[in-house]
Short mmCIF file of C-alpha atoms in Angstrom, two decimals:
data_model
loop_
_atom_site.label_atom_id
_atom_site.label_comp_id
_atom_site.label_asym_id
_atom_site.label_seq_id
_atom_site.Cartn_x
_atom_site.Cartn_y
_atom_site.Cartn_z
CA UNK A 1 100.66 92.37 94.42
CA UNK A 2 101.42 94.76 91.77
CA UNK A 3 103.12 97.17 93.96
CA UNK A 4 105.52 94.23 95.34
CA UNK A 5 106.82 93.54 91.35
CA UNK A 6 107.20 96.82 90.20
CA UNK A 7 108.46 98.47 93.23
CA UNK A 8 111.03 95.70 93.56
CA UNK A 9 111.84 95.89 90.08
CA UNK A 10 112.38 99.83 90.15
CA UNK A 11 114.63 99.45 93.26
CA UNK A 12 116.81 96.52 91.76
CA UNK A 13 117.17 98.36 88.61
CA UNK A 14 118.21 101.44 90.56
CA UNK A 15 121.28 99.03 92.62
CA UNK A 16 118.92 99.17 95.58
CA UNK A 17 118.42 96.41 97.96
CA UNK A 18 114.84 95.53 98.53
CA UNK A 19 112.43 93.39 99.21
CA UNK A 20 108.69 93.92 98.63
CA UNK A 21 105.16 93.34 99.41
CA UNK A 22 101.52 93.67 101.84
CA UNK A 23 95.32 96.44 105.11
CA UNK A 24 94.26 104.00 109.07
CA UNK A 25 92.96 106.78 109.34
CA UNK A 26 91.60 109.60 107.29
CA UNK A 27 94.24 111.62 106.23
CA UNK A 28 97.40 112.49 108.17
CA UNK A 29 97.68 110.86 111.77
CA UNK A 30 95.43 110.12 115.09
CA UNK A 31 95.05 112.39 117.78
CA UNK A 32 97.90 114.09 119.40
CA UNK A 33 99.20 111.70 122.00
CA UNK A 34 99.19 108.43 120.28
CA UNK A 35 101.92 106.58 120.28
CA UNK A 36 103.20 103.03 120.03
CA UNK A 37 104.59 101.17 123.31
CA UNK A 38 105.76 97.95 122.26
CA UNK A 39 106.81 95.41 124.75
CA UNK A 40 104.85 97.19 127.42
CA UNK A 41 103.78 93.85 128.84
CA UNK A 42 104.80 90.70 129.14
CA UNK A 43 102.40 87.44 128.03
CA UNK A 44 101.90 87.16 132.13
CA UNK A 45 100.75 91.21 132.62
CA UNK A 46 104.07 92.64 134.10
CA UNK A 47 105.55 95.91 133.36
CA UNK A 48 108.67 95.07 131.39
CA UNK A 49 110.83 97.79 129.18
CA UNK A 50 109.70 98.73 125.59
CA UNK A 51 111.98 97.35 123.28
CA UNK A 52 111.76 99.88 121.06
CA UNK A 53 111.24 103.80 121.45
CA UNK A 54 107.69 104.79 121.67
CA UNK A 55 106.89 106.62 118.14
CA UNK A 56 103.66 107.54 116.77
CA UNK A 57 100.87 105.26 116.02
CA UNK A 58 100.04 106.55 112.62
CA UNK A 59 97.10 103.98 112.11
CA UNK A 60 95.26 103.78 115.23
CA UNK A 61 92.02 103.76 114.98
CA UNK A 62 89.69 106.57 116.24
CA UNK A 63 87.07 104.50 117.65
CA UNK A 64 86.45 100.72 118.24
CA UNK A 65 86.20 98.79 115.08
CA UNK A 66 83.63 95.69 113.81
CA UNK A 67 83.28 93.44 111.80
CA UNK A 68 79.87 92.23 111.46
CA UNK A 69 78.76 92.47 114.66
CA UNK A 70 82.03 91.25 116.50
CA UNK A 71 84.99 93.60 117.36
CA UNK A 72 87.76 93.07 114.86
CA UNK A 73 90.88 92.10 115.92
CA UNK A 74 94.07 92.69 114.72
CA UNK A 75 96.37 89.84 113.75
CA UNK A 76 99.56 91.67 114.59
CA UNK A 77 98.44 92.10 118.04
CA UNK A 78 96.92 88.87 118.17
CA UNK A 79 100.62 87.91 117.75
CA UNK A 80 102.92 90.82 118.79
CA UNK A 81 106.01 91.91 117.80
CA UNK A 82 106.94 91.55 121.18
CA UNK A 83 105.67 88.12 121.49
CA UNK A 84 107.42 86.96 118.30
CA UNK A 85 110.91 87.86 119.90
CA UNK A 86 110.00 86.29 123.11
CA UNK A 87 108.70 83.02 121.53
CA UNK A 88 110.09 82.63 118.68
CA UNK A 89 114.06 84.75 119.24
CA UNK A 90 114.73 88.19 117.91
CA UNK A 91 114.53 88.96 114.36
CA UNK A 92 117.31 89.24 112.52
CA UNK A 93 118.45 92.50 110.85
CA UNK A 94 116.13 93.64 108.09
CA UNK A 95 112.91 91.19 108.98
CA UNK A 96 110.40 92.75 107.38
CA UNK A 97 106.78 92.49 108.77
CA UNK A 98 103.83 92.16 105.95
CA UNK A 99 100.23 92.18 106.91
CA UNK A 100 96.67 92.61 105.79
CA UNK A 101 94.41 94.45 108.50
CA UNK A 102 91.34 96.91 108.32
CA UNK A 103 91.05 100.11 109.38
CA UNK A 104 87.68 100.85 109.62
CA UNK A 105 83.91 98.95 110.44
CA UNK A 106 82.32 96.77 107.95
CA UNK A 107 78.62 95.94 109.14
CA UNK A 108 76.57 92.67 108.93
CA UNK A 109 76.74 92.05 104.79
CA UNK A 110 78.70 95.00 103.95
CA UNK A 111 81.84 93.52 103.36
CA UNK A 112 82.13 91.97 99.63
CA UNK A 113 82.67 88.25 100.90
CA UNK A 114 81.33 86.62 104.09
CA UNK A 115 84.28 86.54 106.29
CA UNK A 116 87.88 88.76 105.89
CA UNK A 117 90.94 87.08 105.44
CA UNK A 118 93.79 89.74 107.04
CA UNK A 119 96.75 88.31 108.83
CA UNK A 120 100.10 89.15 109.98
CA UNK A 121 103.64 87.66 108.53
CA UNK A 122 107.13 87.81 109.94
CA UNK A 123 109.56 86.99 107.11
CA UNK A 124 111.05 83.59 107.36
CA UNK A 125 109.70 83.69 110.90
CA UNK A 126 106.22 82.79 111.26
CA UNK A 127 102.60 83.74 110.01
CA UNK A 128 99.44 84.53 111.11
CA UNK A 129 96.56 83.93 109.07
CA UNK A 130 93.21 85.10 110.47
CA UNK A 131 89.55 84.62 108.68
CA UNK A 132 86.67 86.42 110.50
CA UNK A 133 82.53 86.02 109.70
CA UNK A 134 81.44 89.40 108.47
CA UNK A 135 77.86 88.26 107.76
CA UNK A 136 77.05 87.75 111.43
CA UNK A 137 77.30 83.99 111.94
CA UNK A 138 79.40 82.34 114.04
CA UNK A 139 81.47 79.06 113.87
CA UNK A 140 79.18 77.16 116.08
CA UNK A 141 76.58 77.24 113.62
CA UNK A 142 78.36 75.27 111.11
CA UNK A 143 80.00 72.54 113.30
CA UNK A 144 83.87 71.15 112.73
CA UNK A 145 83.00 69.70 109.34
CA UNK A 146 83.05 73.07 107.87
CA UNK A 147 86.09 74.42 109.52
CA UNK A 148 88.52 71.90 109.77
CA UNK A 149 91.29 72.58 107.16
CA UNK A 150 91.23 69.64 104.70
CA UNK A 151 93.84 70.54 102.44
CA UNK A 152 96.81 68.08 102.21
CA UNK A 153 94.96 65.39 105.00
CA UNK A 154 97.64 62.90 103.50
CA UNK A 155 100.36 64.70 105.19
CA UNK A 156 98.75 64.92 108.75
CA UNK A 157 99.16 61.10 110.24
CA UNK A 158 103.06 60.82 109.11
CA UNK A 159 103.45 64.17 110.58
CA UNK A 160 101.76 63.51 113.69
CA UNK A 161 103.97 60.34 114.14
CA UNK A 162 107.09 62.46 114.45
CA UNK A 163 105.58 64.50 116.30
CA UNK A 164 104.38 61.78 118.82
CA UNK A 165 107.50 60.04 118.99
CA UNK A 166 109.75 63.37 119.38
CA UNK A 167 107.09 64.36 122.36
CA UNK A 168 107.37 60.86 124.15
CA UNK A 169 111.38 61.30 123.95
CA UNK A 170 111.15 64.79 125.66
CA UNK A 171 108.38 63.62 128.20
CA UNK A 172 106.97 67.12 129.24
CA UNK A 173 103.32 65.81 130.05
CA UNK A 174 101.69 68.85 128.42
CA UNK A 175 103.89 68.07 125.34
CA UNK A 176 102.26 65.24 124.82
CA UNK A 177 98.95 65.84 126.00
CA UNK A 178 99.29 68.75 123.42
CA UNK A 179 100.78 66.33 120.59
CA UNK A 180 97.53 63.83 121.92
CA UNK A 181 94.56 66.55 120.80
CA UNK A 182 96.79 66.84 117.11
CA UNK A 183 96.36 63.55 116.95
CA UNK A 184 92.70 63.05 117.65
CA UNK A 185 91.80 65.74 115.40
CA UNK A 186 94.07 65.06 112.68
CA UNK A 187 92.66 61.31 112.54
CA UNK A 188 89.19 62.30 112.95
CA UNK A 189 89.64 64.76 110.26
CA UNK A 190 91.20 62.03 107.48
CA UNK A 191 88.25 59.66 108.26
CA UNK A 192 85.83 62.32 107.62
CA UNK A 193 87.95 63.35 104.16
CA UNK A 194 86.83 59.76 103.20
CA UNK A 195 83.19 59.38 103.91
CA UNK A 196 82.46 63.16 104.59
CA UNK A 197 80.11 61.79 107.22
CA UNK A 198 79.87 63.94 110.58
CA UNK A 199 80.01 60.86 112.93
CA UNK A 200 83.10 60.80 112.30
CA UNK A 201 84.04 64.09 114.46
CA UNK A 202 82.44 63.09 117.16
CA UNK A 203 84.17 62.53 120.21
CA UNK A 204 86.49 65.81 119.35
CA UNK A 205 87.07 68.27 121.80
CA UNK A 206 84.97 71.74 122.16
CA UNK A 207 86.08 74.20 119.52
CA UNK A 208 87.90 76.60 121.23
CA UNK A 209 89.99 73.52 122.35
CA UNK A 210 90.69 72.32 119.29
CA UNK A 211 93.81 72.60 117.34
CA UNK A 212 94.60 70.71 113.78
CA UNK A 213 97.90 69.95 111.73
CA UNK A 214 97.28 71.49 108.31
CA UNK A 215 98.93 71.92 105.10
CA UNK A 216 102.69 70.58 103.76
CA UNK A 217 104.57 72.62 106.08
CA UNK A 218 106.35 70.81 108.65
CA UNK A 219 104.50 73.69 111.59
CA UNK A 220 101.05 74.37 110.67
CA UNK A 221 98.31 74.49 112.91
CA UNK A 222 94.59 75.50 112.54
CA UNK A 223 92.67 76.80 115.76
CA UNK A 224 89.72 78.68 116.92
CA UNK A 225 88.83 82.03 119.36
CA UNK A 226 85.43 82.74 118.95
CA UNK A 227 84.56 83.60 115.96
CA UNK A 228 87.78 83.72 114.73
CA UNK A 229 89.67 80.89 112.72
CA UNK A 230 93.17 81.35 112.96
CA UNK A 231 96.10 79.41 111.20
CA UNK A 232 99.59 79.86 112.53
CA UNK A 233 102.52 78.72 110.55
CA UNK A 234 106.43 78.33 111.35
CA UNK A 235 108.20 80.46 108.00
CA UNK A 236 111.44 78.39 108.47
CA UNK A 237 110.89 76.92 104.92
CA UNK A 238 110.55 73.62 106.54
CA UNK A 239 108.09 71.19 105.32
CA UNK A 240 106.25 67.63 106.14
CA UNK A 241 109.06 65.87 104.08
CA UNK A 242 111.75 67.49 106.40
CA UNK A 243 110.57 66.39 109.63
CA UNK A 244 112.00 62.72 108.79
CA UNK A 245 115.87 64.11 109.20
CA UNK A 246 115.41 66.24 112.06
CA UNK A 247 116.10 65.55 115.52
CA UNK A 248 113.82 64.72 118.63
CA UNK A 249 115.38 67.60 120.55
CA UNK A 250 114.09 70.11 117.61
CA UNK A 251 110.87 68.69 116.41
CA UNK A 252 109.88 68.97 121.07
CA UNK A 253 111.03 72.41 120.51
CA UNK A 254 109.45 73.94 118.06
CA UNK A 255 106.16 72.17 118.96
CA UNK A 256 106.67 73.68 122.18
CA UNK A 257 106.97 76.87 120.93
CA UNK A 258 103.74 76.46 118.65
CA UNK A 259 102.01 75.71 121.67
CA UNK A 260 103.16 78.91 123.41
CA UNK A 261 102.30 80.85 120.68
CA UNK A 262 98.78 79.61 120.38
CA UNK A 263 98.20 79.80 124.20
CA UNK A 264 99.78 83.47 123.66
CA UNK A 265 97.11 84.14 120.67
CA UNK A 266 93.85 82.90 122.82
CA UNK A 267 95.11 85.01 125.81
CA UNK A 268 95.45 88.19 123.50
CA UNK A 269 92.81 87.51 121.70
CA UNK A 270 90.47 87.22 125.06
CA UNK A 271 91.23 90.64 126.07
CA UNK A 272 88.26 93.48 125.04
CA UNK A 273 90.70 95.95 125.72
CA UNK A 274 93.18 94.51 122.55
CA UNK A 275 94.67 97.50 120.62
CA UNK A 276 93.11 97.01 116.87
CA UNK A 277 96.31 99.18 115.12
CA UNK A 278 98.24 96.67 112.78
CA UNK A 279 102.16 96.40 113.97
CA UNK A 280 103.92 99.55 114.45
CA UNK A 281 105.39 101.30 112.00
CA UNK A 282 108.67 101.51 113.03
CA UNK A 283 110.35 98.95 115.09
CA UNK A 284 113.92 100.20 115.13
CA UNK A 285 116.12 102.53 117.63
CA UNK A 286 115.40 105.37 115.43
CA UNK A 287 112.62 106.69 113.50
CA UNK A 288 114.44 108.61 110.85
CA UNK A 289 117.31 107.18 108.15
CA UNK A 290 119.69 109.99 108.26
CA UNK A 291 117.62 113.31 109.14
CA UNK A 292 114.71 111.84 107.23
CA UNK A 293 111.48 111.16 108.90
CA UNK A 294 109.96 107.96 108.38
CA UNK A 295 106.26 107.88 107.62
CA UNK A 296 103.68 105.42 107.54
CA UNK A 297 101.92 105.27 103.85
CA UNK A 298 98.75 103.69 104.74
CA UNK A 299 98.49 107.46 106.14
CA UNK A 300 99.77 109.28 103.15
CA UNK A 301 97.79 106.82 101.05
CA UNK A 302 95.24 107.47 103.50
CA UNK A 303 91.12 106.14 102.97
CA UNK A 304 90.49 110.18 102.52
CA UNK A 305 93.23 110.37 99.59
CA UNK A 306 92.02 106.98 97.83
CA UNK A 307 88.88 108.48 98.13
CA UNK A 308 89.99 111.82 96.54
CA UNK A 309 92.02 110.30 94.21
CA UNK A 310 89.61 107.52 92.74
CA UNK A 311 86.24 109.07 94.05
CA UNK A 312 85.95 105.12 95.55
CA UNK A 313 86.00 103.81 99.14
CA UNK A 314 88.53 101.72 99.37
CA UNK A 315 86.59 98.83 100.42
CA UNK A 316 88.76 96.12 101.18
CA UNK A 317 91.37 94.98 103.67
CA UNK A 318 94.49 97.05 103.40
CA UNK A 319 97.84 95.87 102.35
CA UNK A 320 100.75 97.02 103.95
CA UNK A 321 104.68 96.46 104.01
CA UNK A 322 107.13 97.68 107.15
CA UNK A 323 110.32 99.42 107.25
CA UNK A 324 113.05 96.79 107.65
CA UNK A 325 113.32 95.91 111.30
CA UNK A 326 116.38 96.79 113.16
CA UNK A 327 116.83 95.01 116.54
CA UNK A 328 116.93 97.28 119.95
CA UNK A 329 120.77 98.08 120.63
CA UNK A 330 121.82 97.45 117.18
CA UNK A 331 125.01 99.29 116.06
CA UNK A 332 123.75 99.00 112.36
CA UNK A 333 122.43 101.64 110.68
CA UNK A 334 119.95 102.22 108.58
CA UNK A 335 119.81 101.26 105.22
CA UNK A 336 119.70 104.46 102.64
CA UNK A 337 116.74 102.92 100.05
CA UNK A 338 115.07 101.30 103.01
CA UNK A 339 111.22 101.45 102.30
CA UNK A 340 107.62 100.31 103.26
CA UNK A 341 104.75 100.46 100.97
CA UNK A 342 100.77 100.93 101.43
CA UNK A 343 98.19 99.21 98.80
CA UNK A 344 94.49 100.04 99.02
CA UNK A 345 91.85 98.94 96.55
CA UNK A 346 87.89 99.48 95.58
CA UNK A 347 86.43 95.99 94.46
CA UNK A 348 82.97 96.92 92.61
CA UNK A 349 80.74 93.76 91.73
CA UNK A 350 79.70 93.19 87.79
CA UNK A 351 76.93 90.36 86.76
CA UNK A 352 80.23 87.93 85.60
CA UNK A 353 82.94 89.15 87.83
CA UNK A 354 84.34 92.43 89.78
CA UNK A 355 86.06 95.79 88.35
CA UNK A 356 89.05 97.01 91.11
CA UNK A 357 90.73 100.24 91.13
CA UNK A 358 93.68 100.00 93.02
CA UNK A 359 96.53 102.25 94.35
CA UNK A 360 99.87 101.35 95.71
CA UNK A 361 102.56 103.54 97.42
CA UNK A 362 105.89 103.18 98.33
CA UNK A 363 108.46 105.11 100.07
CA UNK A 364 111.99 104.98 99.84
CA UNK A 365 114.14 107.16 102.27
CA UNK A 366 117.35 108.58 101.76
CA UNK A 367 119.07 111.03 104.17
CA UNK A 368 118.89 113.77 102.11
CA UNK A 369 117.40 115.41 98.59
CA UNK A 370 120.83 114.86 97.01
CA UNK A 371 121.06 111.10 97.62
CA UNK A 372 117.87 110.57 96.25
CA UNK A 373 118.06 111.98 93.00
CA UNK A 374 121.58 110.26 93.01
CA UNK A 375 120.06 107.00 93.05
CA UNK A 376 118.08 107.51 90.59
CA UNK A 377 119.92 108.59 88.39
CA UNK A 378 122.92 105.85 89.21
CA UNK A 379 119.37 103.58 88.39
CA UNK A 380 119.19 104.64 84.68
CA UNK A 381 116.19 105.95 84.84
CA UNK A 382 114.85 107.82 82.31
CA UNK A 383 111.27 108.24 81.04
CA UNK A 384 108.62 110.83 80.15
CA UNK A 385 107.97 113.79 82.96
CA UNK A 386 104.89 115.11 84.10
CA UNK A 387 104.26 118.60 85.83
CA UNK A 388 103.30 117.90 89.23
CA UNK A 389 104.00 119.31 92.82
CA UNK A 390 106.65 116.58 93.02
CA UNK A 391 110.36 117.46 92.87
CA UNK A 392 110.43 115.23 89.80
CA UNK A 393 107.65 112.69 88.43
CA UNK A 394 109.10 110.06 85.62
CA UNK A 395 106.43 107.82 83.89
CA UNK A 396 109.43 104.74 82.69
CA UNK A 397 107.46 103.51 79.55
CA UNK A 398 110.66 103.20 77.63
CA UNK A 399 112.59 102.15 80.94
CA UNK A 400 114.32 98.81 81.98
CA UNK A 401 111.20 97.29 82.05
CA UNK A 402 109.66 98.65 78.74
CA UNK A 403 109.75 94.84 77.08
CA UNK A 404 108.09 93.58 79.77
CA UNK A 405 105.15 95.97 79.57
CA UNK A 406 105.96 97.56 82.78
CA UNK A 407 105.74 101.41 83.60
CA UNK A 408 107.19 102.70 86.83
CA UNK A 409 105.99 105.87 87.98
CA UNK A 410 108.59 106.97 90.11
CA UNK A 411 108.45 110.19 91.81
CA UNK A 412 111.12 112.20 93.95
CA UNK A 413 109.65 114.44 96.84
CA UNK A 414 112.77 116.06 99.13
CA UNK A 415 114.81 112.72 100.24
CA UNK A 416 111.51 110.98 99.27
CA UNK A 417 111.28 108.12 96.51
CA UNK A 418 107.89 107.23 95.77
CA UNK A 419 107.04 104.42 93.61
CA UNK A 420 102.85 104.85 92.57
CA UNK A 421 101.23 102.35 90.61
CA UNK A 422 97.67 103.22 90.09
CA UNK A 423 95.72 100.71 87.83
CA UNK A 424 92.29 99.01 87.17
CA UNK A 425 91.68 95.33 86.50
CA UNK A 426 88.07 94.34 84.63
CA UNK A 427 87.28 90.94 85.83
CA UNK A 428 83.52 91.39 83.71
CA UNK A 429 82.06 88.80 81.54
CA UNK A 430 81.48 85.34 81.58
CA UNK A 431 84.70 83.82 80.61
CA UNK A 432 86.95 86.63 81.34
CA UNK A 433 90.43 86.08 82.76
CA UNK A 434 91.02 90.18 83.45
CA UNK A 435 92.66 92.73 81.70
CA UNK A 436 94.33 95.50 83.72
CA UNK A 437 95.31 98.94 82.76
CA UNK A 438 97.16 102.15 83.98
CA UNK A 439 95.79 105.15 85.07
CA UNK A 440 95.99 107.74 82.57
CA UNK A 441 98.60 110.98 82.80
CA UNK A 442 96.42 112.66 83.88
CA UNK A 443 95.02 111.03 86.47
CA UNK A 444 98.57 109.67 87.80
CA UNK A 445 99.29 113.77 87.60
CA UNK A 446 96.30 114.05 89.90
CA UNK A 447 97.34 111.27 91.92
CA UNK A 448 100.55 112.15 92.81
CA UNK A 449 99.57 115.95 93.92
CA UNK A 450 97.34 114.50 96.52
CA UNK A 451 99.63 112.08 97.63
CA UNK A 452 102.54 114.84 97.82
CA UNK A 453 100.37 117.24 99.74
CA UNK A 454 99.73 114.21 102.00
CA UNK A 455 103.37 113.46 102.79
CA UNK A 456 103.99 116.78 103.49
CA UNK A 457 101.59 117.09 105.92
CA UNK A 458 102.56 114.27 107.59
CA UNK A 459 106.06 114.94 107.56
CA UNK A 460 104.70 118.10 109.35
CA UNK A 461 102.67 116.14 112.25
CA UNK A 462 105.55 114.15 112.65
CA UNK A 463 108.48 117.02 113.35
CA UNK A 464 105.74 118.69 115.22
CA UNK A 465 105.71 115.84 117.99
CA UNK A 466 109.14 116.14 118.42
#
């Protein structure tokens, strides 16, 4: 999360609004031709209108991806865009959509851990968590015991009361049927917290039928497609304690609306065809702010330019922030600043803990070179300069942020803003709690030439698709 501090930090200090965080393809962009069509299809199969223009999909993937030895799938089309403003009501203004998603194959024991945690988060909407085996087993093998959630089991029989009673008083039969299997799992599951005894599952439904009440939040269920555990979550800020002063009407609601969701999920989920991109890069009437060409910087920052850069494979899932939404037939327009931000890292093992070499990019866009060096000077920023191919590369040692012990490496390319933090942490030895450093000058200076030569050539792609 190192890019999400700093970058917010540089931003705020230079008056800019922002907010910050979040797993493409080698270098540049996919084959000529690909583009995103959100909203081409509705959850039933119909043809229905995009809601957005169909821009380039920087990120999809050249050829069918694994994990394991299951296709990987893609939490943010697990749960769509699309489907989120069709469940769940169109986002407002300046949503932002954070995710963690892989972009290429990780055979049987290949990836560091034994399953990959990526998911898929719409701000103060909802989230998508999704953990998938990369060391070839499968759920069956391990039975409910092992992946029913257990955190917070206090919290599941008062929840599941509400939710009972607030079913009964809508009577929709598959409400409560629905609010029924909650109940019978979350039950089972506290008896089993108790004895941890696996008679006391039995009697639960099949596991892809299964779906659990987890965690504090007031929304939170844990379900299964596959091999796939998945954990969905309502963002509304709303928690277990809540659900005692809210109405009937609203508590049927929204559990009707988990239900559609999850029931959307499986049926995604069950189709081989499933695009494996992550959520499109821009979701908004336009694809430039002002005359300036938004790019994707998982592709600038691309596995071929980490790999350049660090002489690593990044080897991890990828971390990745959107452009601020903007809703279909909006009359606002877009923010100058706006930004999305890309953050890949190599995790190599030691005897007593792991060594990671990360890189994070962000891009701010402005409408023109003018504006951009505007900001930042309006921003007070001031530091050391490097040569590089960049219009202007500050290292901020001495900057806002000095007494905190953060540098922001802040570099201006055209109407481009880029905000690189390139750093190691050393998790070795015993009883370490990690120490993390900066790249040196020199290899920043490094750093951002390949990165600028990147941009430009996707800047390039881009206008040439026109």
């Amino acid at each position: 999360m190192v890019l999400g501090v700093v970058a917010a930090l540089a931003l705020l200090a230079a008056g800019v609004v922002v907010v910050v965080t979040t797993t493409g393809t080698d270098d540049v962009a996919p084959a000529e031709g690909g583009l995103e069509s959100p909203g081409s299809t509705d959850g039933a199969g119909a043809d229905t209108a995009p809601a957005y223009p169909a821009f380039r999909d920087w990120l999809e993937p050249e050829q069918e991806l694994v994990l394991g030895d299951q296709r990987y799938v893609s939490a943010c089309q697990a749960l769509s865009l699309d489907d989120v403003r069709e469940l769940y009501g169109e986002p407002a203004t300046g949503t932002l959509i954070s995710e963690s998603f892989l972009d290429r194959s990780f055979g049987v024991d290949e990836y560091r851990s034994d399953d990959a945690i990526t998911n898929c988060w719409y701000r103060d909407i909802v989230k998508l968590d999704a953990e998938q085996p990369a060391d070839g087993s499968t759920l069956g093998e391990f039975g409910l015991s092992a992946v029913l959630q257990s955190y917070r089991d206090d919290e599941q029989p008062g929840k599941v009361r509400l939710y009972r009673k607030a079913a009964t008083a809508d009577g929709d039969p598959e409400l409560v049927a629905f609010v029924d299997g909650l109940a019978q799992v979350a039950k089972a599951r506290v008896r089993y917290s108790r004895t941890y005894r696996d008679k006391e599952l039995r009697g639960l439904p099949d596991l892809e039928e299964v779906v659990q009440p987890i965690g504090s939040e007031a929304y939170a269920f844990r379900f299964f497609v596959d091999d796939v555990i998945y954990d969905l979550v309502d963002q509304s800020g709303a928690d277990a304690a809540d659900l005692r002063q809210e109405l009937d009407g609203s508590i049927a609601r929204r559990l009707r609306t988990a239900m559609a969701a999850i029931a959307r999920i499986r049926e995604r989920v069950a189709d081989p065809e499933l695009s494996q991109s992550p959520a499109p890069t821009v979701a908004r009437p336009s694809d430039t702010v002002g005359r300036t060409r938004i790019l994707e910087p998982c592709a600038v920052l691309s596995r071929k330019v980490f790999r350049q850069i660090t002489g690593l494979q990044d080897n991890q899932v990828v971390e990745r922030v959107n452009i601020p939404l903007i809703p279909p037939g909006s009359a606002i327009e877009p923010e100058q600043g706006d930004e999305n931000s890309c953050r890949r890292h190599h995790i190599r093992d030691k005897t007593y803990g792991d060594f990671t070499t990360s890189i994070s990019l962000e891009i701010g866009y402005w409408g023109s070179a003018k504006k951009a060096a505007r900001a930042l000077r309006q921003g007070g920023f001031d530091g050391r300069r490097l040569d590089t191919d960049a219009d202007l590369f500050l290292v901020g040692d001495d900057g806002p942020f000095g007494e905190l012990g953060i540098v922001l490496h802040t570099a201006l390319v055209g109407p481009y803003w880029l905000s690189i933090d390139y750093s190691t942490l050393d998790r070795s030895g015993a009883f370490s709690d990690g120490t993390s450093a900066y790249a040196s000058d020199r290899e920043y200076a490094a750093a951002v030439n390949r990165i600028v030569r990147s941009l430009e050539r996707n800047v390039a792609v881009a206008e040439r698709n026109d």
